[in-house]
């Protein structure tokens, strides 16, 4: 019988270095277990994330514009076949003073129809003098419910806001420790430190800063799956078809409003100039009339003087 030299050699090597063989075997088994665990956990994690998004009616597409957005834009998007619903939203990167420290905060208008927020502690704002902030802002800045922050921005109606609650937002599902990136901005240090929410009515602007869209059929698919991405891509192509028209209409509206305002100011200025001219003409007429009266009185005086002289003769 012919010996299996390969098996014999392998067994001999294992016997001579059994501890090393056992270590490699254990490491290999652990690697396989970790791989299988990740392979099994990833779909479950994605399903959990998808359920969280669905429960909070998280948006599918976000629309932004440098010129702002209007109700006409909302109607235009809702008329698209692929769009289920369009929601208006306000937000602004603002400078906030808290305990004599300047912070950059993303202030968002509360809208519980889309991207629903959760109150972890405290309550929702009752009016425009109140605000709710994220947990990391409370922790890192040593704030508490009942403290006040001061807003340095004219687009916010009430500058002094009372903290009445701690909020968790689906827009920021990353770490709440304060180490997560909240985005960049063109004010302050260039980095957004925290996010906070106030009533939408507290924003002193006549346009929406964002419009959030939900897409037909998207909620039935798992977030970021191929089917979900195909549905969103189809909707984006439909949005692109009306994009240019919406941009042109918005630009024309802003241009016409500015032009009309300029004309109104010019007309007001001309009216003031005309009134001033009329007042000057009226004063000049009175001056001329007064001069004529003075001349007439002088003639009468001269005539009286002549008559007096004639009487003496």
Short mmCIF file of C-alpha atoms in Angstrom, two decimals, residues 22 24-25 29 54 65 71 97 124 134 146 156-157 192 226 262:
data_model
loop_
_atom_site.label_atom_id
_atom_site.label_comp_id
_atom_site.label_asym_id
_atom_site.label_seq_id
_atom_site.Cartn_x
_atom_site.Cartn_y
_atom_site.Cartn_z
CA UNK A 22 -3.96 25.30 17.58
CA UNK A 24 -3.84 29.44 13.95
CA UNK A 25 -6.94 27.22 14.05
CA UNK A 29 -12.35 30.14 13.49
CA UNK A 54 -40.31 54.90 8.33
CA UNK A 65 -32.16 76.69 -3.32
CA UNK A 71 -45.61 77.42 -1.94
CA UNK A 97 -24.35 83.01 22.90
CA UNK A 124 -41.88 70.88 23.19
CA UNK A 134 -29.54 68.29 21.49
CA UNK A 146 -34.47 76.47 32.10
CA UNK A 156 -35.11 84.97 14.13
CA UNK A 157 -37.93 86.99 15.71
CA UNK A 192 -21.64 73.78 13.10
CA UNK A 226 -31.06 48.65 -5.15
CA UNK A 262 -37.24 100.44 -6.60
#
